[in-house]
Short mmCIF file of C-alpha atoms in Angstrom, two decimals:
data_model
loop_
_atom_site.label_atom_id
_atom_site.label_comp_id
_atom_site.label_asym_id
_atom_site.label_seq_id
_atom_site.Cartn_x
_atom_site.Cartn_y
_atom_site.Cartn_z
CA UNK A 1 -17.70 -13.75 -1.94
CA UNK A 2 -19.13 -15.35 0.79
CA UNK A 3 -20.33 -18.84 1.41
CA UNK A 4 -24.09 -18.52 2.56
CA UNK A 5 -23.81 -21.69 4.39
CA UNK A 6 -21.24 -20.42 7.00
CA UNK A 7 -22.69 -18.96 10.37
CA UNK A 8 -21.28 -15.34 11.50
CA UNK A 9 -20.80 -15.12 14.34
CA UNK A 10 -18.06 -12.97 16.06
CA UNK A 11 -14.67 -14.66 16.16
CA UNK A 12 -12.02 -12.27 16.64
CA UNK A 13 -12.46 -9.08 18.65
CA UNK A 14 -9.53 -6.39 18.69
CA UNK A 15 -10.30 -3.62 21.33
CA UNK A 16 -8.91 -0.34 21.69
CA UNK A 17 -5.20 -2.22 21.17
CA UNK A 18 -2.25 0.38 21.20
CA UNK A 19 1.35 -1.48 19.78
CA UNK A 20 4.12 0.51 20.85
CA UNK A 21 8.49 -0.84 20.73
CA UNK A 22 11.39 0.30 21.08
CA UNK A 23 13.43 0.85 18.05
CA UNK A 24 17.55 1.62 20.19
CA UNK A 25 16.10 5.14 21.97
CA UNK A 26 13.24 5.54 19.52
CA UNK A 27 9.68 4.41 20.77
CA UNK A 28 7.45 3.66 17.91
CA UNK A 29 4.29 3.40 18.30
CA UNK A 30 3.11 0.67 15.15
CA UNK A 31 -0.74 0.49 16.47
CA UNK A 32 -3.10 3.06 18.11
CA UNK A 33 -6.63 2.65 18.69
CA UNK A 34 -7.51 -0.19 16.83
CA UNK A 35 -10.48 -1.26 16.69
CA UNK A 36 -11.80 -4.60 14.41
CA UNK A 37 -14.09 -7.50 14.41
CA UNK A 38 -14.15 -10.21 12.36
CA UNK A 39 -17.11 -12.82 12.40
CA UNK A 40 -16.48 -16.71 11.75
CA UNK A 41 -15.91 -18.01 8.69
CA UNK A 42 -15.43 -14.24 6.58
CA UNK A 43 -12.32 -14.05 4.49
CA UNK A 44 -11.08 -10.42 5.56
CA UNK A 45 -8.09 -8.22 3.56
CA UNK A 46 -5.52 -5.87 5.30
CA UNK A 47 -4.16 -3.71 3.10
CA UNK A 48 -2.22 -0.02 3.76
CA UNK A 49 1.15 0.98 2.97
CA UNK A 50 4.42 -0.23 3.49
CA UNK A 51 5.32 -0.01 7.78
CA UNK A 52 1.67 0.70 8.43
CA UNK A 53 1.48 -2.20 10.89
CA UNK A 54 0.10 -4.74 9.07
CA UNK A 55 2.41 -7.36 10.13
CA UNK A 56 1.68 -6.33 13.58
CA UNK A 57 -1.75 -6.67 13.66
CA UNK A 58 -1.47 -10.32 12.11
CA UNK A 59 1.13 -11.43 15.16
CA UNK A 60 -1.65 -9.34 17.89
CA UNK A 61 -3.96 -11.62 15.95
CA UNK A 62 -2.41 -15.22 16.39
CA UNK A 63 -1.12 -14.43 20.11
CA UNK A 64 2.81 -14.20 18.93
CA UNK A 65 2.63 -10.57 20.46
CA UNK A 66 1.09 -8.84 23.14
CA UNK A 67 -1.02 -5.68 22.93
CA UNK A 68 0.70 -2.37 24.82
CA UNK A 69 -2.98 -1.78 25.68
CA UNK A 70 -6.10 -3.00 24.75
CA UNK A 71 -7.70 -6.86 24.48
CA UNK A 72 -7.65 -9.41 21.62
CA UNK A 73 -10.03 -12.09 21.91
CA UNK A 74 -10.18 -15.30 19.91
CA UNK A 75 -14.00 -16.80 19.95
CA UNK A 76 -14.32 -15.06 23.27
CA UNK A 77 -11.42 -15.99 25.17
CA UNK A 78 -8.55 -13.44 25.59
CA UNK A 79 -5.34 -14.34 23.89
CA UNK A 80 -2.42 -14.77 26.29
CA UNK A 81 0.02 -16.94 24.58
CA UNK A 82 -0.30 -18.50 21.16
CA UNK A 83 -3.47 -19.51 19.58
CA UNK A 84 -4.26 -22.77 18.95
CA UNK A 85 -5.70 -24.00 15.65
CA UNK A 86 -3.85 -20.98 13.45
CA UNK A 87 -2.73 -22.31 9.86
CA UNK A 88 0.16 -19.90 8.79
CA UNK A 89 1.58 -19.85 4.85
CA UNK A 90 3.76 -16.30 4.35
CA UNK A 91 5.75 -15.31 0.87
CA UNK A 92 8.97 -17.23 1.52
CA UNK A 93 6.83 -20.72 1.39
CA UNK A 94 10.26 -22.06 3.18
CA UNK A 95 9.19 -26.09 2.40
CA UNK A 96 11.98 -28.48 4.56
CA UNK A 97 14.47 -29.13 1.26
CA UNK A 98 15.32 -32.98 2.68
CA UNK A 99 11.52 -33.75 2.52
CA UNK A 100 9.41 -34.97 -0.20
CA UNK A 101 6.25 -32.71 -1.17
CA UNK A 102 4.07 -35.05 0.68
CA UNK A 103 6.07 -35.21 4.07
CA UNK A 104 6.52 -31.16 3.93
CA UNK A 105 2.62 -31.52 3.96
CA UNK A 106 2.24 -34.10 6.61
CA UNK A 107 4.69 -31.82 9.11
CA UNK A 108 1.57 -30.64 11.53
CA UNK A 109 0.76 -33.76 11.78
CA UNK A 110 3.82 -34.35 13.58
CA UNK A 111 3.94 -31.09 15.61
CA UNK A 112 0.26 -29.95 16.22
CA UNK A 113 -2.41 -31.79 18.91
CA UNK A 114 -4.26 -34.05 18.85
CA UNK A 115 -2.40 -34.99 15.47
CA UNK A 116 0.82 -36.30 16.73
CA UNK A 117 -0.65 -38.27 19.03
CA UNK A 118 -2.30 -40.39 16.78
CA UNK A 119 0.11 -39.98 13.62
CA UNK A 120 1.75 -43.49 14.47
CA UNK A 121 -0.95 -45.37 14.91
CA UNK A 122 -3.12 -44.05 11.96
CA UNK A 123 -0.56 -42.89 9.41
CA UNK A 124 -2.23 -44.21 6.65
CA UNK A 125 -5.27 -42.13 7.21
CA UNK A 126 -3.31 -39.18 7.21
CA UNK A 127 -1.35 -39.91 4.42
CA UNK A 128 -4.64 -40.21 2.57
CA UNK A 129 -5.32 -36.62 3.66
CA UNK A 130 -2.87 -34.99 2.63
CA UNK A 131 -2.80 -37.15 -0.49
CA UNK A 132 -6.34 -35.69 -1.38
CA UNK A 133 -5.35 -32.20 -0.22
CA UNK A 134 -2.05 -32.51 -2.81
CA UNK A 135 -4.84 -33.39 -5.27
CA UNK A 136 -7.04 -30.39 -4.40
CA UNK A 137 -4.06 -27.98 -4.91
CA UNK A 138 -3.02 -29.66 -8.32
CA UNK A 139 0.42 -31.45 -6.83
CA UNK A 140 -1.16 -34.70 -6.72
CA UNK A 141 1.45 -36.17 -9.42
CA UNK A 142 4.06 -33.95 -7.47
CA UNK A 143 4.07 -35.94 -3.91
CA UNK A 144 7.22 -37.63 -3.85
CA UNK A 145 9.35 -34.78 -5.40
CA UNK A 146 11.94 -32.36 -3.36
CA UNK A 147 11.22 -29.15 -3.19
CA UNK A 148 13.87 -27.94 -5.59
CA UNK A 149 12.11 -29.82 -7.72
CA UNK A 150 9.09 -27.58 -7.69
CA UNK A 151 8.14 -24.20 -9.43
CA UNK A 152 7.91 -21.39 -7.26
CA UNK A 153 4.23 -21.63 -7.80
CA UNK A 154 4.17 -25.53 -7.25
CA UNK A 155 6.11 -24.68 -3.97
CA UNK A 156 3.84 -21.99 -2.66
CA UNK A 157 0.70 -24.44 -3.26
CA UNK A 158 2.64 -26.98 -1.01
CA UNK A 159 3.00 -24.20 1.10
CA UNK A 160 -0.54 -23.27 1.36
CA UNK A 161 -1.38 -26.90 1.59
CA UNK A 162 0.61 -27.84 4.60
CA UNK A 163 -1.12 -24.18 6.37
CA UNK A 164 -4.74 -26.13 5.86
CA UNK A 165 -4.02 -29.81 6.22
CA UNK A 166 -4.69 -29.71 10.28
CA UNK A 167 -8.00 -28.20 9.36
CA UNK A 168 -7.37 -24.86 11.17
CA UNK A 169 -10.30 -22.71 12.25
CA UNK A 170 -8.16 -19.64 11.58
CA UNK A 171 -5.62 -19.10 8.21
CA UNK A 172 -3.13 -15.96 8.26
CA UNK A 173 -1.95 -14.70 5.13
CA UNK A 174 0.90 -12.74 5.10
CA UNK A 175 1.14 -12.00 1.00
CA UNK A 176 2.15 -15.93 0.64
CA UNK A 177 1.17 -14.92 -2.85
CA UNK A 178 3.30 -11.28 -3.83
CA UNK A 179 6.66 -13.18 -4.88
CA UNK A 180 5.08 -14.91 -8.04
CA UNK A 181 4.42 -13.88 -11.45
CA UNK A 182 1.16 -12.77 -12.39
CA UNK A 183 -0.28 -15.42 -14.38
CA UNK A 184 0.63 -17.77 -11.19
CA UNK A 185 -0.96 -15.50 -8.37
CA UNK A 186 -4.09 -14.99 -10.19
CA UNK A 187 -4.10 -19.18 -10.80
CA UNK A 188 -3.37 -19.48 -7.04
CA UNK A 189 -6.42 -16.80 -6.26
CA UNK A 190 -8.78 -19.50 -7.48
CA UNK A 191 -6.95 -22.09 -5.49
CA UNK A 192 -7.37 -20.71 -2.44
CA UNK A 193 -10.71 -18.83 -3.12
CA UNK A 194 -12.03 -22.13 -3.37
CA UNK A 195 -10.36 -24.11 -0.36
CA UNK A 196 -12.09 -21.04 1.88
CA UNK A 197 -15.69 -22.14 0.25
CA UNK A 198 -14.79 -25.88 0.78
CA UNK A 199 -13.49 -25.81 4.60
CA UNK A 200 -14.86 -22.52 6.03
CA UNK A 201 -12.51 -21.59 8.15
CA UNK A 202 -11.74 -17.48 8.43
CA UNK A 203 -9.15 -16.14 6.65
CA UNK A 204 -7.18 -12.84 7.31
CA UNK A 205 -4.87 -11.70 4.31
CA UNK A 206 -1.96 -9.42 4.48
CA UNK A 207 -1.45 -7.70 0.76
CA UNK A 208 -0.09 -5.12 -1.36
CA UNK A 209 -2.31 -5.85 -4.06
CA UNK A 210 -5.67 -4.33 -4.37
CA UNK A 211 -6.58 -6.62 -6.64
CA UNK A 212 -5.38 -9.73 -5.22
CA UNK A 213 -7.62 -7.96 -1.34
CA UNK A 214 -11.20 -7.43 -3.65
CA UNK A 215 -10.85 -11.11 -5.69
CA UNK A 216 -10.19 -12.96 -2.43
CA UNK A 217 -11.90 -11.28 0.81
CA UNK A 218 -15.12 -10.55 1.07
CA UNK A 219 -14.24 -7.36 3.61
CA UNK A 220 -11.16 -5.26 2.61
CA UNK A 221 -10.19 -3.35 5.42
CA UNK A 222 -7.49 -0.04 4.46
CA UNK A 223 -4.95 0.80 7.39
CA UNK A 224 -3.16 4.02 7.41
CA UNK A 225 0.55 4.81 8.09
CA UNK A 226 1.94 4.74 11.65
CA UNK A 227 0.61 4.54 14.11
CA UNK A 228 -1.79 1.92 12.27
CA UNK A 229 -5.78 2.09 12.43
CA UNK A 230 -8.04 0.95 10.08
CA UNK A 231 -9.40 4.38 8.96
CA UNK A 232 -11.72 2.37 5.81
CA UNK A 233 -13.96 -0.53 5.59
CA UNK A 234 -15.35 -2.13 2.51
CA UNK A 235 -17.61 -5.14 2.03
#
C-alpha cells in the first residue's frame, strides 16, 4: 500500500539496458531491452524465476555494474560508479560476530558520509538513533548481545536495521527475508511494511515469494527467463 503523503516523482529510470558476460567461451546475455521506472518513495517487487536476472538488475540499479547498453539514471543523474545513499540488507544478514547488536547497527555510521565525520564528536546522538531504531525493530532489550546470541529472525531485523539507520533514500532487497521460517517472515513483513510508511524512502525487493511481492510492494513487476525483461506489471 502506498503512503499518500509521499510525492512521485520519477526516481529511477532504466532505458533500453542490454546485460550481456562472459561465462569461459559462453556469452550470456542476463538483460535485453529493459525497460522500468520507478517513482520516489513506491515500494516495487521483482519477481521471475530462478537465473532470470533479477540479481542483475538490482546491481544495474545501485551502480555496482555497468549496463552493456542502455542508461540507468538515479533522480536524473546517470549512474557511473556506485550510488550514494543505497541501504542494502540480502538473505545471509552476515552481522560482524565480534560486535554487539548495537555496534553492528552503528557500522554506517563509521563508513558512510557525512556520518563518519561527525561520529566522534556526536556519538551519543547516534547511539540514541540507533537505540530507537533497535526499539522500532523489537531488539531494543537485545543491544548489547553478540550475534550468536540472536535468532535468525532477531539477526535479520539487525540486519535490516543497520540497511536503514543512515536514512537511505534508496533500500535494495535481495530476499533478506527467504531463509526464515514462515511465522518469522510474515512477522518481519509487518516490520518492514511499516519502516517504508514511517521513513519513505523507495524500496526495490528481490523475491521468490508471491506472497511475500503483493503484502509488501505496492507494484509487482514479473521478469521472464534469460535474457531478462519485465514482460508484466501489476499495481
Amino acid at each position: 500500500m502506498s503512503d499518500p503523503e509521499v510525492t512521485h516523482s520519477e526516481f529511477i529510470k532504466v532505458d533500453g539496458v542490454d546485460m550481456t558476460f562472459s561465462r569461459g567461451e559462453e556469452e550470456v546475455h542476463a538483460l535485453r531491452g529493459l525497460d522500468l521506472s520507478i517513482p520516489r518513495g513506491r515500494f516495487v517487487a521483482v519477481v521471475g524465476p530462478s537465473g532470470c536476472g533479477k540479481s542483475t538488475l538490482m546491481r544495474l540499479l545501485t551502480g555496482l555494474a555497468k549496463p552493456s547498453a542502455g542508461t540507468v539514471t538515479l533522480e536524473g543523474a546517470a549512474l557511473r560508479g556506485p550510488a550514494k545513499g543505497v541501504g542494502m540488507a540480502f538473505q545471509n544478514a552476515s552481522l560482524l560476530p565480534w560486535r554487539s547488536t548495537l555496534s553492528n547497527v552503528m557500522l554506517p555510521f563509521e563508513i558512510v558520509a557525512p556520518h563518519k565525520r561527525r561520529l566522534r564528536a556526536n556519538r551519543a546522538e547516534y547511539e540514541a538513533r540507533a537505540r530507537a531504531l533497535l526499539k522500532t525493530v523489537g531488539l531494543e532489550a537485545f543491544a548489547d548481545n553478540q550475534p550468536w546470541e540472536l535468532s535468525g529472525g532477531m539477526q535479520q531485523r539487525a540486519n535490516v536495521a543497520r540497511a536503514i539507520v543512515h536514512e537511505p533514500r534508496l533500500m535494495m532487497l535481495d530476499e533478506p527475508f527467504g531463509a526464515l521460517d514462515a511465522f518469522t517472515r510474515e512477522e518481519l513483513w509487518s516490520v518492514m511494511q511499516a519502516l517504508w510508511m514511517e521513513r519513505g524512502f523507495t524500496a526495490v525487493l528481490i523475491t521468490h515469494d508471491l506472497r511475500e511481492a503483493v503484502y509488501l510492494a505496492d507494484e509487482v513487476l514479473v521478469m521472464s527467463a534469460l535474457p531478462g525483461r519485465i514482460v508484466h506489471r501489476q499495481e
